[in-house]
mmCIF file of C-alpha atoms in Angstrom:
data_model
loop_
_atom_site.group_PDB
_atom_site.id
_atom_site.type_symbol
_atom_site.label_atom_id
_atom_site.label_comp_id
_atom_site.label_asym_id
_atom_site.label_seq_id
_atom_site.Cartn_x
_atom_site.Cartn_y
_atom_site.Cartn_z
ATOM 1 C CA MET M 28 12.402 -15.143 -15.638
ATOM 2 C CA LYS M 29 13.911 -12.063 -13.563
ATOM 3 C CA SER M 30 14.335 -10.506 -10.511
ATOM 4 C CA VAL M 31 13.668 -7.283 -9.357
ATOM 5 C CA ASN M 32 15.320 -5.059 -6.552
ATOM 6 C CA PHE M 33 12.266 -2.612 -4.685
ATOM 7 C CA LEU M 34 14.518 -0.244 -4.293
ATOM 8 C CA LYS M 35 15.242 0.443 -8.172
ATOM 9 C CA GLU M 36 11.398 -0.257 -8.424
ATOM 10 C CA LEU M 37 10.840 2.168 -6.209
ATOM 11 C CA GLU M 38 13.295 5.115 -7.408
ATOM 12 C CA GLN M 39 10.998 5.029 -10.461
ATOM 13 C CA VAL M 40 7.967 5.796 -8.962
ATOM 14 C CA THR M 41 7.311 9.469 -8.559
ATOM 15 C CA GLU M 42 3.655 10.355 -7.688
ATOM 16 C CA TYR M 43 2.429 9.656 -4.170
ATOM 17 C CA TRP M 44 -0.161 7.009 -3.418
ATOM 18 C CA SER M 45 -0.427 5.574 -6.568
ATOM 19 C CA PRO M 46 1.077 2.082 -6.102
ATOM 20 C CA ARG M 47 3.120 0.389 -9.992
ATOM 21 C CA ILE M 48 2.489 -3.769 -9.240
ATOM 22 C CA VAL M 49 6.183 -5.622 -10.016
ATOM 23 C CA GLY M 50 5.235 -8.450 -9.844
ATOM 24 C CA GLN M 51 2.766 -11.758 -9.083
ATOM 25 C CA VAL M 52 2.470 -14.135 -7.118
ATOM 26 C CA ASN M 53 -1.165 -16.797 -7.322
ATOM 27 C CA ASP M 54 -3.624 -14.448 -7.012
ATOM 28 C CA GLN M 55 -1.688 -12.073 -5.157
ATOM 29 C CA PHE M 56 -0.308 -8.476 -6.894
ATOM 30 C CA ILE M 57 3.200 -7.465 -5.098
ATOM 31 C CA LYS M 58 3.358 -3.594 -5.214
ATOM 32 C CA VAL M 59 5.372 -0.580 -4.920
ATOM 33 C CA ALA M 60 4.139 2.967 -4.020
ATOM 34 C CA LYS M 61 5.895 5.631 -1.953
ATOM 35 C CA LEU M 62 3.175 7.996 0.449
ATOM 36 C CA LYS M 63 3.506 11.075 1.734
ATOM 37 C CA GLY M 64 0.577 12.621 3.763
ATOM 38 C CA ASP M 65 -2.921 9.899 4.308
ATOM 39 C CA LEU M 66 -4.765 8.519 1.890
ATOM 40 C CA THR M 67 -8.183 7.863 3.410
ATOM 41 C CA TRP M 68 -11.315 5.897 5.718
ATOM 42 C CA HIS M 69 -11.280 2.297 4.060
ATOM 43 C CA LYS M 70 -11.550 -1.209 3.961
ATOM 44 C CA HIS M 71 -11.441 -3.732 2.043
ATOM 45 C CA ASP M 72 -14.093 -6.028 2.481
ATOM 46 C CA ASN M 73 -12.860 -10.326 1.466
ATOM 47 C CA GLU M 74 -9.557 -9.219 0.971
ATOM 48 C CA ASP M 75 -6.738 -9.239 3.926
ATOM 49 C CA GLU M 76 -3.685 -6.568 3.335
ATOM 50 C CA LEU M 77 0.265 -7.189 3.472
ATOM 51 C CA PHE M 78 2.469 -3.180 4.065
ATOM 52 C CA TYR M 79 6.007 -4.036 3.906
ATOM 53 C CA ILE M 80 8.136 -0.392 5.173
ATOM 54 C CA VAL M 81 11.356 -0.447 3.111
ATOM 55 C CA LYS M 82 11.751 3.385 3.818
ATOM 56 C CA GLY M 83 11.277 5.550 6.351
ATOM 57 C CA ARG M 84 7.813 5.203 8.621
ATOM 58 C CA LEU M 85 3.916 4.889 8.902
ATOM 59 C CA LEU M 86 1.088 5.123 10.708
ATOM 60 C CA LEU M 87 -1.897 3.235 10.238
ATOM 61 C CA GLU M 88 -5.131 4.288 12.367
ATOM 62 C CA TYR M 89 -7.279 1.825 12.583
ATOM 63 C CA GLU M 90 -10.895 3.306 14.410
ATOM 64 C CA ASN M 91 -9.589 1.667 18.009
ATOM 65 C CA GLU M 92 -5.908 2.105 17.897
ATOM 66 C CA VAL M 93 -2.846 3.156 15.352
ATOM 67 C CA ILE M 94 0.122 0.860 14.125
ATOM 68 C CA THR M 95 3.684 2.616 13.577
ATOM 69 C CA LEU M 96 5.441 0.603 11.086
ATOM 70 C CA GLU M 97 9.442 1.045 11.038
ATOM 71 C CA GLU M 98 11.652 0.229 8.089
ATOM 72 C CA GLY M 99 11.689 -3.432 7.891
ATOM 73 C CA ASP M 100 8.684 -3.734 9.886
ATOM 74 C CA PHE M 101 5.765 -5.299 7.880
ATOM 75 C CA HIS M 102 1.415 -5.132 9.132
ATOM 76 C CA VAL M 103 -1.317 -7.263 7.706
ATOM 77 C CA VAL M 104 -4.516 -5.121 7.615
ATOM 78 C CA PRO M 105 -7.174 -8.042 8.542
ATOM 79 C CA LYS M 106 -10.121 -7.906 5.031
ATOM 80 C CA GLY M 107 -13.355 -6.207 6.381
ATOM 81 C CA THR M 108 -10.984 -3.998 8.639
ATOM 82 C CA MET M 109 -11.562 -0.189 8.551
ATOM 83 C CA HIS M 110 -7.908 1.787 8.209
ATOM 84 C CA ASN M 111 -6.127 5.294 6.956
ATOM 85 C CA PRO M 112 -2.561 4.896 6.163
ATOM 86 C CA ILE M 113 -0.310 7.877 7.163
ATOM 87 C CA ALA M 114 2.862 8.572 6.288
ATOM 88 C CA LYS M 115 3.874 12.556 7.592
ATOM 89 C CA GLU M 116 7.272 12.526 5.266
ATOM 90 C CA GLU M 117 7.123 10.237 2.251
ATOM 91 C CA CYS M 118 7.574 6.508 2.928
ATOM 92 C CA TRP M 119 8.375 3.820 0.293
ATOM 93 C CA ILE M 120 6.783 0.692 0.651
ATOM 94 C CA ALA M 121 5.683 -3.066 -0.899
ATOM 95 C CA LEU M 122 2.054 -5.033 -0.438
ATOM 96 C CA ILE M 123 1.095 -7.466 -1.678
ATOM 97 C CA GLU M 124 -2.700 -7.712 -2.397
ATOM 98 C CA THR M 125 -4.504 -10.128 -3.735
ATOM 99 C CA VAL M 126 -5.386 -9.353 -6.877
ATOM 100 C CA THR M 127 -9.109 -8.225 -6.542
ATOM 101 C CA THR M 128 -8.140 -5.732 -4.032
ATOM 102 C CA ARG M 129 -9.919 -2.028 -5.058
ATOM 103 C CA HIS M 130 -5.904 0.372 -4.743
ATOM 104 C CA THR M 131 -8.891 2.571 -2.035
ATOM 105 C CA GLY M 132 -12.023 0.312 -0.913
ATOM 106 C CA ASP M 133 -14.863 0.487 -1.199
ATOM 107 C CA ILE M 134 -14.359 4.542 -1.649
ATOM 108 C CA VAL M 135 -13.722 6.752 -5.027
ATOM 109 C CA MET M 136 -11.722 9.999 -4.964
ATOM 110 C CA GLU M 137 -9.359 11.761 -7.083
ATOM 111 C CA LYS M 138 -6.340 8.988 -5.737
ATOM 112 C CA THR M 139 -8.377 6.592 -6.608
ATOM 113 C CA LYS M 140 -6.163 3.152 -8.779
ATOM 114 C CA SER M 141 -7.426 1.750 -11.528
ATOM 115 C CA ILE M 142 -5.421 -1.859 -11.756
ATOM 116 C CA ASP M 143 -4.792 -0.949 -15.097
ATOM 117 C CA ALA M 144 -3.472 2.695 -14.533
ATOM 118 C CA GLN M 145 -1.375 0.051 -11.162
ATOM 119 C CA LEU M 146 0.446 -1.539 -14.601
ATOM 120 C CA ALA M 147 1.505 0.816 -16.399
#
């Protein structure tokens, strides 16, 4: 058994929008990522997605509203909901996602990371 420090794990992340798996609870991966700019509009048809803001600020665009998340906040994106995360400045996050959650949902693009890449 070991403990994991989100800040130390995030210090090792060098690429934006490239989540790293740092733990697992049952069928949920715990991930860390650094964000800057925007990802893309996407959805996860079968999985909810939890964003926890470790450092910075994140905007989560929905079709009808924008949620602003500050350091220490968390927010759950419901399954099947179109969303687009935006970080105007560097933002450090932790994610909790079902092991079946694809990084950019049904969208495949340059920023898309496979589970194998997230485990590396």
